């Protein structure tokens, strides 16, 4: 048992899927895993381990934002020996060509979070995806005919910005979309020499103001989940 996870050693698989929402973790476990067993309920941050096509895989919520995912990623890696951390999240598009329901692989994560400035004494660190997971995700998507976009994303500390138009600076420099955890996840994976990849489904667009309905989100999330589970 660690501070925020009540699982016993060995309860968590080497590969884990990490949605922000603990209820999405429960839905993934109940929808896709065989024989899922719940290993965590502390703070209602549900975690499950089951099998997918005969392989052991876990899924657990991370909460929202870099501080929250950093707590769970730290404990999963150092207390439970997790080696592959695959974030499955939603994101807001910053580009005209990144449409609602598109799937985006985060090659790198820019950030307005202060955590790496603190860590690196004011210098910039570039958190990047693990090459082997990234390459495998491309192959899986190709074999399943699932179109993908990939590039730099923004990990933001804010969901509600004071200045709505501030996204345009990131957009001008090629950032594809915004979410709130990946820079923290990629940095910790690098520190501990494990693998991490973020797969995102576009749930809304800052460019057009469109939003997906709950039903649409559920079905498009399925494509993202299939890529993530095949990676496991
Ligand atoms: O859908 P999830 O994985 O929670 O990801 C996105 O949604 C939340 C904001 O609504 C943030 O956690 C953001 O990163
Ligand atoms: O962090 C997020 C996630 C989805 N949509 C956004 O605009 N921001």
PDB file of C-alpha atoms and ligand atoms in Angstrom:
ATOM      1  CA  UNK A   1       0.000   0.000   0.000  1.00  0.00           C
ATOM      2  CA  UNK A   2       1.269   3.496  -0.851  1.00  0.00           C
ATOM      3  CA  UNK A   3      -0.043   6.812   0.444  1.00  0.00           C
ATOM      4  CA  UNK A   4      -2.804   7.185  -2.190  1.00  0.00           C
ATOM      5  CA  UNK A   5      -3.199   3.621  -3.522  1.00  0.00           C
ATOM      6  CA  UNK A   6      -4.370   0.714  -1.371  1.00  0.00           C
ATOM      7  CA  UNK A   7      -3.293  -2.090  -3.750  1.00  0.00           C
ATOM      8  CA  UNK A   8      -0.926  -4.815  -2.588  1.00  0.00           C
ATOM      9  CA  UNK A   9       2.351  -5.386  -4.445  1.00  0.00           C
ATOM     10  CA  UNK A  10       1.598  -7.406  -7.568  1.00  0.00           C
ATOM     11  CA  UNK A  11      -2.029  -6.198  -7.827  1.00  0.00           C
ATOM     12  CA  UNK A  12      -1.172  -3.708 -10.585  1.00  0.00           C
ATOM     13  CA  UNK A  13      -0.018  -4.782 -14.066  1.00  0.00           C
ATOM     14  CA  UNK A  14       3.180  -3.485 -15.713  1.00  0.00           C
ATOM     15  CA  UNK A  15       1.006  -1.583 -18.203  1.00  0.00           C
ATOM     16  CA  UNK A  16      -1.654   0.851 -17.038  1.00  0.00           C
ATOM     17  CA  UNK A  17      -4.184   3.050 -18.847  1.00  0.00           C
ATOM     18  CA  UNK A  18      -4.677   6.427 -17.188  1.00  0.00           C
ATOM     19  CA  UNK A  19      -7.815   8.509 -17.855  1.00  0.00           C
ATOM     20  CA  UNK A  20      -8.270  11.671 -15.773  1.00  0.00           C
ATOM     21  CA  UNK A  21     -11.773  10.625 -14.754  1.00  0.00           C
ATOM     22  CA  UNK A  22     -12.011   7.714 -12.272  1.00  0.00           C
ATOM     23  CA  UNK A  23     -15.475   6.864 -13.595  1.00  0.00           C
ATOM     24  CA  UNK A  24     -13.995   6.504 -17.086  1.00  0.00           C
ATOM     25  CA  UNK A  25     -11.479   4.084 -15.536  1.00  0.00           C
ATOM     26  CA  UNK A  26     -14.405   2.049 -14.151  1.00  0.00           C
ATOM     27  CA  UNK A  27     -16.165   2.178 -17.538  1.00  0.00           C
ATOM     28  CA  UNK A  28     -13.003   1.030 -19.371  1.00  0.00           C
ATOM     29  CA  UNK A  29     -12.512  -1.856 -16.922  1.00  0.00           C
ATOM     30  CA  UNK A  30     -16.148  -2.979 -17.148  1.00  0.00           C
ATOM     31  CA  UNK A  31     -16.366  -2.553 -20.929  1.00  0.00           C
ATOM     32  CA  UNK A  32     -13.039  -3.886 -22.174  1.00  0.00           C
ATOM     33  CA  UNK A  33     -11.331  -6.024 -19.509  1.00  0.00           C
ATOM     34  CA  UNK A  34     -12.041  -9.630 -18.635  1.00  0.00           C
ATOM     35  CA  UNK A  35     -12.388 -10.421 -14.946  1.00  0.00           C
ATOM     36  CA  UNK A  36     -11.590  -6.873 -13.707  1.00  0.00           C
ATOM     37  CA  UNK A  37     -10.669  -6.612 -10.004  1.00  0.00           C
ATOM     38  CA  UNK A  38     -10.779  -3.252  -8.220  1.00  0.00           C
ATOM     39  CA  UNK A  39      -7.452  -2.448  -6.492  1.00  0.00           C
ATOM     40  CA  UNK A  40      -8.102   1.132  -5.384  1.00  0.00           C
ATOM     41  CA  UNK A  41     -10.952   3.159  -3.945  1.00  0.00           C
ATOM     42  CA  UNK A  42      -8.950   5.668  -1.896  1.00  0.00           C
ATOM     43  CA  UNK A  43     -10.393   9.134  -2.697  1.00  0.00           C
ATOM     44  CA  UNK A  44     -12.705   7.303  -5.161  1.00  0.00           C
ATOM     45  CA  UNK A  45      -9.766   7.162  -7.582  1.00  0.00           C
ATOM     46  CA  UNK A  46     -10.875   3.811  -8.992  1.00  0.00           C
ATOM     47  CA  UNK A  47      -8.217   1.385 -10.225  1.00  0.00           C
ATOM     48  CA  UNK A  48      -8.760  -2.056 -11.782  1.00  0.00           C
ATOM     49  CA  UNK A  49      -6.663  -4.922 -13.119  1.00  0.00           C
ATOM     50  CA  UNK A  50      -7.984  -7.457 -15.606  1.00  0.00           C
ATOM     51  CA  UNK A  51      -6.949  -9.041 -18.880  1.00  0.00           C
ATOM     52  CA  UNK A  52      -7.286  -7.915 -22.475  1.00  0.00           C
ATOM     53  CA  UNK A  53      -6.786 -10.620 -25.120  1.00  0.00           C
ATOM     54  CA  UNK A  54      -5.066 -12.695 -22.433  1.00  0.00           C
ATOM     55  CA  UNK A  55      -2.646  -9.957 -21.301  1.00  0.00           C
ATOM     56  CA  UNK A  56      -2.751  -8.447 -17.836  1.00  0.00           C
ATOM     57  CA  UNK A  57      -3.544  -4.726 -17.899  1.00  0.00           C
ATOM     58  CA  UNK A  58      -4.603  -2.115 -15.336  1.00  0.00           C
ATOM     59  CA  UNK A  59      -6.581   1.086 -15.580  1.00  0.00           C
ATOM     60  CA  UNK A  60      -6.839   3.879 -13.040  1.00  0.00           C
ATOM     61  CA  UNK A  61      -8.013   7.517 -12.833  1.00  0.00           C
ATOM     62  CA  UNK A  62      -5.410  10.235 -12.238  1.00  0.00           C
ATOM     63  CA  UNK A  63      -7.568  13.242 -11.388  1.00  0.00           C
ATOM     64  CA  UNK A  64      -7.099  16.539 -13.198  1.00  0.00           C
ATOM     65  CA  UNK A  65      -3.859  18.493 -13.529  1.00  0.00           C
ATOM     66  CA  UNK A  66      -0.117  17.914 -13.192  1.00  0.00           C
ATOM     67  CA  UNK A  67       0.004  17.755  -9.361  1.00  0.00           C
ATOM     68  CA  UNK A  68      -2.651  15.030  -9.258  1.00  0.00           C
ATOM     69  CA  UNK A  69      -1.247  12.803 -12.033  1.00  0.00           C
ATOM     70  CA  UNK A  70       2.269  13.284 -10.582  1.00  0.00           C
ATOM     71  CA  UNK A  71       1.197  11.778  -7.253  1.00  0.00           C
ATOM     72  CA  UNK A  72      -0.309   8.691  -8.916  1.00  0.00           C
ATOM     73  CA  UNK A  73       2.461   8.246 -11.505  1.00  0.00           C
ATOM     74  CA  UNK A  74       5.123   8.454  -8.771  1.00  0.00           C
ATOM     75  CA  UNK A  75       3.446   5.803  -6.626  1.00  0.00           C
ATOM     76  CA  UNK A  76       2.602   3.531  -9.575  1.00  0.00           C
ATOM     77  CA  UNK A  77       6.230   3.563 -10.748  1.00  0.00           C
ATOM     78  CA  UNK A  78       8.159   3.523  -7.480  1.00  0.00           C
ATOM     79  CA  UNK A  79       5.822   1.454  -5.241  1.00  0.00           C
ATOM     80  CA  UNK A  80       4.196  -0.878  -7.800  1.00  0.00           C
ATOM     81  CA  UNK A  81       6.812  -1.268 -10.548  1.00  0.00           C
ATOM     82  CA  UNK A  82       4.594  -0.007 -13.404  1.00  0.00           C
ATOM     83  CA  UNK A  83       6.616   0.229 -16.643  1.00  0.00           C
ATOM     84  CA  UNK A  84       4.188   1.494 -19.303  1.00  0.00           C
ATOM     85  CA  UNK A  85       1.865   4.416 -18.527  1.00  0.00           C
ATOM     86  CA  UNK A  86      -0.654   5.242 -21.243  1.00  0.00           C
ATOM     87  CA  UNK A  87      -2.809   8.314 -20.690  1.00  0.00           C
ATOM     88  CA  UNK A  88      -6.209   8.229 -22.418  1.00  0.00           C
ATOM     89  CA  UNK A  89      -7.742  11.685 -22.167  1.00  0.00           C
ATOM     90  CA  UNK A  90      -9.898  14.367 -23.727  1.00  0.00           C
ATOM     91  CA  UNK A  91      -8.554  17.608 -25.191  1.00  0.00           C
ATOM     92  CA  UNK A  92      -9.613  20.911 -26.713  1.00  0.00           C
ATOM     93  CA  UNK A  93      -8.468  21.663 -30.270  1.00  0.00           C
ATOM     94  CA  UNK A  94      -6.238  24.686 -30.958  1.00  0.00           C
ATOM     95  CA  UNK A  95      -6.162  24.204 -34.750  1.00  0.00           C
ATOM     96  CA  UNK A  96      -8.720  24.376 -37.570  1.00  0.00           C
ATOM     97  CA  UNK A  97      -7.523  21.053 -38.987  1.00  0.00           C
ATOM     98  CA  UNK A  98      -7.822  19.248 -35.610  1.00  0.00           C
ATOM     99  CA  UNK A  99     -11.502  18.370 -35.545  1.00  0.00           C
ATOM    100  CA  UNK A 100     -13.918  17.097 -32.925  1.00  0.00           C
ATOM    101  CA  UNK A 101     -13.465  13.320 -32.424  1.00  0.00           C
ATOM    102  CA  UNK A 102      -9.938  13.309 -33.946  1.00  0.00           C
ATOM    103  CA  UNK A 103      -7.385  11.223 -32.089  1.00  0.00           C
ATOM    104  CA  UNK A 104      -4.094  12.948 -31.262  1.00  0.00           C
ATOM    105  CA  UNK A 105      -0.839  11.369 -30.084  1.00  0.00           C
ATOM    106  CA  UNK A 106       1.169  13.761 -27.929  1.00  0.00           C
ATOM    107  CA  UNK A 107       4.740  13.656 -29.269  1.00  0.00           C
ATOM    108  CA  UNK A 108       5.731  16.406 -26.834  1.00  0.00           C
ATOM    109  CA  UNK A 109       4.004  18.523 -24.212  1.00  0.00           C
ATOM    110  CA  UNK A 110       4.591  22.253 -23.896  1.00  0.00           C
ATOM    111  CA  UNK A 111       3.302  23.633 -20.623  1.00  0.00           C
ATOM    112  CA  UNK A 112       2.423  26.715 -18.612  1.00  0.00           C
ATOM    113  CA  UNK A 113       2.852  24.648 -15.430  1.00  0.00           C
ATOM    114  CA  UNK A 114       5.625  25.875 -13.142  1.00  0.00           C
ATOM    115  CA  UNK A 115       6.708  22.404 -12.053  1.00  0.00           C
ATOM    116  CA  UNK A 116       9.580  21.879 -14.498  1.00  0.00           C
ATOM    117  CA  UNK A 117      10.816  25.472 -14.143  1.00  0.00           C
ATOM    118  CA  UNK A 118      11.106  24.678 -10.437  1.00  0.00           C
ATOM    119  CA  UNK A 119      12.780  21.341 -11.101  1.00  0.00           C
ATOM    120  CA  UNK A 120      15.308  22.700 -13.636  1.00  0.00           C
ATOM    121  CA  UNK A 121      16.106  26.016 -11.944  1.00  0.00           C
ATOM    122  CA  UNK A 122      14.203  28.161 -14.456  1.00  0.00           C
ATOM    123  CA  UNK A 123      15.433  26.336 -17.583  1.00  0.00           C
ATOM    124  CA  UNK A 124      13.061  24.720 -20.109  1.00  0.00           C
ATOM    125  CA  UNK A 125      12.746  20.926 -20.271  1.00  0.00           C
ATOM    126  CA  UNK A 126      10.960  19.281 -23.223  1.00  0.00           C
ATOM    127  CA  UNK A 127       8.775  16.392 -22.007  1.00  0.00           C
ATOM    128  CA  UNK A 128       8.440  13.867 -24.852  1.00  0.00           C
ATOM    129  CA  UNK A 129       6.613  10.595 -25.546  1.00  0.00           C
ATOM    130  CA  UNK A 130       8.423   7.248 -25.383  1.00  0.00           C
ATOM    131  CA  UNK A 131       9.517   6.436 -28.900  1.00  0.00           C
ATOM    132  CA  UNK A 132       8.660   2.715 -28.755  1.00  0.00           C
ATOM    133  CA  UNK A 133       5.079   3.285 -27.512  1.00  0.00           C
ATOM    134  CA  UNK A 134       4.618   6.099 -30.029  1.00  0.00           C
ATOM    135  CA  UNK A 135       5.822   3.956 -32.926  1.00  0.00           C
ATOM    136  CA  UNK A 136       3.673   0.985 -31.844  1.00  0.00           C
ATOM    137  CA  UNK A 137       0.577   3.218 -31.539  1.00  0.00           C
ATOM    138  CA  UNK A 138       1.095   4.388 -35.131  1.00  0.00           C
ATOM    139  CA  UNK A 139       1.349   0.775 -36.341  1.00  0.00           C
ATOM    140  CA  UNK A 140      -1.786  -0.297 -34.425  1.00  0.00           C
ATOM    141  CA  UNK A 141      -3.834   2.651 -35.722  1.00  0.00           C
ATOM    142  CA  UNK A 142      -2.707   1.903 -39.271  1.00  0.00           C
ATOM    143  CA  UNK A 143      -3.661  -1.768 -39.000  1.00  0.00           C
ATOM    144  CA  UNK A 144      -7.121  -0.797 -37.682  1.00  0.00           C
ATOM    145  CA  UNK A 145      -7.604   2.018 -40.198  1.00  0.00           C
ATOM    146  CA  UNK A 146      -7.971   4.587 -37.418  1.00  0.00           C
ATOM    147  CA  UNK A 147      -6.723   8.024 -38.573  1.00  0.00           C
ATOM    148  CA  UNK A 148      -4.324   9.773 -36.184  1.00  0.00           C
ATOM    149  CA  UNK A 149      -2.812  13.227 -35.747  1.00  0.00           C
ATOM    150  CA  UNK A 150       0.432  13.700 -33.806  1.00  0.00           C
ATOM    151  CA  UNK A 151       2.490  16.627 -32.570  1.00  0.00           C
ATOM    152  CA  UNK A 152       3.115  19.104 -29.782  1.00  0.00           C
ATOM    153  CA  UNK A 153       0.293  19.643 -27.284  1.00  0.00           C
ATOM    154  CA  UNK A 154      -0.176  22.022 -24.350  1.00  0.00           C
ATOM    155  CA  UNK A 155      -0.447  20.815 -20.766  1.00  0.00           C
ATOM    156  CA  UNK A 156      -2.199  23.692 -19.031  1.00  0.00           C
ATOM    157  CA  UNK A 157      -2.713  24.452 -15.353  1.00  0.00           C
ATOM    158  CA  UNK A 158      -5.920  26.247 -16.294  1.00  0.00           C
ATOM    159  CA  UNK A 159      -9.157  24.952 -17.764  1.00  0.00           C
ATOM    160  CA  UNK A 160     -10.836  28.379 -17.595  1.00  0.00           C
ATOM    161  CA  UNK A 161      -8.353  30.995 -18.857  1.00  0.00           C
ATOM    162  CA  UNK A 162      -8.920  34.663 -17.923  1.00  0.00           C
ATOM    163  CA  UNK A 163      -8.093  35.564 -21.522  1.00  0.00           C
ATOM    164  CA  UNK A 164      -9.855  33.122 -23.860  1.00  0.00           C
ATOM    165  CA  UNK A 165      -7.723  34.290 -26.812  1.00  0.00           C
ATOM    166  CA  UNK A 166      -4.431  33.345 -25.139  1.00  0.00           C
ATOM    167  CA  UNK A 167      -4.668  29.962 -26.916  1.00  0.00           C
ATOM    168  CA  UNK A 168      -3.855  31.720 -30.214  1.00  0.00           C
ATOM    169  CA  UNK A 169      -0.148  32.145 -29.339  1.00  0.00           C
ATOM    170  CA  UNK A 170       0.222  28.377 -28.847  1.00  0.00           C
ATOM    171  CA  UNK A 171      -1.809  27.741 -31.976  1.00  0.00           C
ATOM    172  CA  UNK A 172       0.455  30.051 -34.025  1.00  0.00           C
ATOM    173  CA  UNK A 173       3.448  27.940 -32.933  1.00  0.00           C
ATOM    174  CA  UNK A 174       1.855  24.665 -34.041  1.00  0.00           C
ATOM    175  CA  UNK A 175       0.456  23.328 -30.759  1.00  0.00           C
ATOM    176  CA  UNK A 176      -2.407  20.994 -31.659  1.00  0.00           C
ATOM    177  CA  UNK A 177      -4.606  20.918 -28.565  1.00  0.00           C
ATOM    178  CA  UNK A 178      -4.824  21.451 -24.808  1.00  0.00           C
ATOM    179  CA  UNK A 179      -5.164  19.104 -21.843  1.00  0.00           C
ATOM    180  CA  UNK A 180      -3.850  19.175 -18.283  1.00  0.00           C
ATOM    181  CA  UNK A 181      -1.532  16.249 -17.380  1.00  0.00           C
ATOM    182  CA  UNK A 182       0.910  15.051 -20.035  1.00  0.00           C
ATOM    183  CA  UNK A 183       3.950  17.268 -19.284  1.00  0.00           C
ATOM    184  CA  UNK A 184       3.942  15.891 -15.726  1.00  0.00           C
ATOM    185  CA  UNK A 185       3.543  12.289 -16.872  1.00  0.00           C
ATOM    186  CA  UNK A 186       6.293  12.417 -19.539  1.00  0.00           C
ATOM    187  CA  UNK A 187       8.740  14.118 -17.169  1.00  0.00           C
ATOM    188  CA  UNK A 188       8.298  11.488 -14.449  1.00  0.00           C
ATOM    189  CA  UNK A 189       8.492   8.623 -16.942  1.00  0.00           C
ATOM    190  CA  UNK A 190      11.836  10.004 -18.185  1.00  0.00           C
ATOM    191  CA  UNK A 191      13.126  10.447 -14.634  1.00  0.00           C
ATOM    192  CA  UNK A 192      12.330   6.838 -13.738  1.00  0.00           C
ATOM    193  CA  UNK A 193      13.308   5.367 -17.130  1.00  0.00           C
ATOM    194  CA  UNK A 194       9.857   3.919 -17.902  1.00  0.00           C
ATOM    195  CA  UNK A 195       7.567   4.397 -20.916  1.00  0.00           C
ATOM    196  CA  UNK A 196       4.732   6.883 -21.314  1.00  0.00           C
ATOM    197  CA  UNK A 197       2.399   7.911 -24.100  1.00  0.00           C
ATOM    198  CA  UNK A 198      -0.650  10.179 -24.166  1.00  0.00           C
ATOM    199  CA  UNK A 199      -3.516   9.434 -26.549  1.00  0.00           C
ATOM    200  CA  UNK A 200      -6.212  12.109 -26.712  1.00  0.00           C
ATOM    201  CA  UNK A 201      -9.652  12.387 -28.236  1.00  0.00           C
ATOM    202  CA  UNK A 202     -10.717  15.897 -29.191  1.00  0.00           C
ATOM    203  CA  UNK A 203     -13.838  16.684 -27.160  1.00  0.00           C
ATOM    204  CA  UNK A 204     -14.208  20.360 -28.059  1.00  0.00           C
ATOM    205  CA  UNK A 205     -12.688  23.070 -30.230  1.00  0.00           C
ATOM    206  CA  UNK A 206     -11.540  26.488 -29.066  1.00  0.00           C
ATOM    207  CA  UNK A 207     -11.393  27.484 -32.744  1.00  0.00           C
ATOM    208  CA  UNK A 208     -14.994  26.679 -33.704  1.00  0.00           C
ATOM    209  CA  UNK A 209     -16.716  26.448 -30.294  1.00  0.00           C
ATOM    210  CA  UNK A 210     -18.053  22.946 -31.117  1.00  0.00           C
ATOM    211  CA  UNK A 211     -18.462  20.304 -28.404  1.00  0.00           C
ATOM    212  CA  UNK A 212     -19.161  16.585 -28.590  1.00  0.00           C
ATOM    213  CA  UNK A 213     -22.247  15.102 -26.958  1.00  0.00           C
ATOM    214  CA  UNK A 214     -21.773  12.513 -24.209  1.00  0.00           C
ATOM    215  CA  UNK A 215     -22.902   9.742 -26.547  1.00  0.00           C
ATOM    216  CA  UNK A 216     -20.465  10.769 -29.274  1.00  0.00           C
ATOM    217  CA  UNK A 217     -17.655  10.965 -26.723  1.00  0.00           C
ATOM    218  CA  UNK A 218     -18.358   7.421 -25.622  1.00  0.00           C
ATOM    219  CA  UNK A 219     -18.123   5.936 -29.112  1.00  0.00           C
ATOM    220  CA  UNK A 220     -15.089   7.932 -30.263  1.00  0.00           C
ATOM    221  CA  UNK A 221     -13.329   7.189 -26.987  1.00  0.00           C
ATOM    222  CA  UNK A 222     -13.694   3.535 -27.998  1.00  0.00           C
ATOM    223  CA  UNK A 223     -11.219   3.995 -30.902  1.00  0.00           C
ATOM    224  CA  UNK A 224      -8.698   5.592 -28.559  1.00  0.00           C
ATOM    225  CA  UNK A 225      -9.217   2.797 -26.045  1.00  0.00           C
ATOM    226  CA  UNK A 226      -8.660   0.108 -28.654  1.00  0.00           C
ATOM    227  CA  UNK A 227      -5.299   1.636 -29.616  1.00  0.00           C
ATOM    228  CA  UNK A 228      -4.321   1.905 -25.938  1.00  0.00           C
ATOM    229  CA  UNK A 229      -5.389  -1.660 -25.106  1.00  0.00           C
ATOM    230  CA  UNK A 230      -3.598  -3.130 -28.113  1.00  0.00           C
ATOM    231  CA  UNK A 231      -0.474  -1.296 -26.933  1.00  0.00           C
ATOM    232  CA  UNK A 232      -0.752  -3.159 -23.638  1.00  0.00           C
TER     233      UNK A 232
HETATM  234  O1  LIG B   1     -10.539  13.675 -19.983  1.00  0.00           O
HETATM  235  P1  LIG B   1      -9.371  13.811 -19.041  1.00  0.00           P
HETATM  236  O2  LIG B   1      -8.454  12.631 -19.101  1.00  0.00           O
HETATM  237  O3  LIG B   1      -9.767  14.132 -17.616  1.00  0.00           O
HETATM  238  O4  LIG B   1      -8.502  15.067 -19.588  1.00  0.00           O
HETATM  239  C1  LIG B   1      -8.934  16.402 -19.743  1.00  0.00           C
HETATM  240  O5  LIG B   1     -10.180  16.682 -19.112  1.00  0.00           O
HETATM  241  C2  LIG B   1      -9.986  17.380 -17.865  1.00  0.00           C
HETATM  242  C3  LIG B   1     -10.624  18.733 -17.949  1.00  0.00           C
HETATM  243  O6  LIG B   1     -11.988  18.620 -18.198  1.00  0.00           O
HETATM  244  C4  LIG B   1      -8.475  17.465 -17.660  1.00  0.00           C
HETATM  245  O7  LIG B   1      -8.060  16.388 -16.864  1.00  0.00           O
HETATM  246  C5  LIG B   1      -7.968  17.365 -19.073  1.00  0.00           C
HETATM  247  O8  LIG B   1      -6.633  16.943 -19.201  1.00  0.00           O
HETATM  248  O1  LIG B   2      -8.117  20.406 -20.638  1.00  0.00           O
HETATM  249  C1  LIG B   2      -9.007  20.443 -21.498  1.00  0.00           C
HETATM  250  C2  LIG B   2      -9.691  19.268 -21.925  1.00  0.00           C
HETATM  251  C3  LIG B   2     -10.671  19.373 -22.888  1.00  0.00           C
HETATM  252  N1  LIG B   2     -10.947  20.578 -23.407  1.00  0.00           N
HETATM  253  C4  LIG B   2     -10.287  21.700 -23.016  1.00  0.00           C
HETATM  254  O2  LIG B   2     -10.565  22.809 -23.515  1.00  0.00           O
HETATM  255  N2  LIG B   2      -9.335  21.606 -22.079  1.00  0.00           N
END
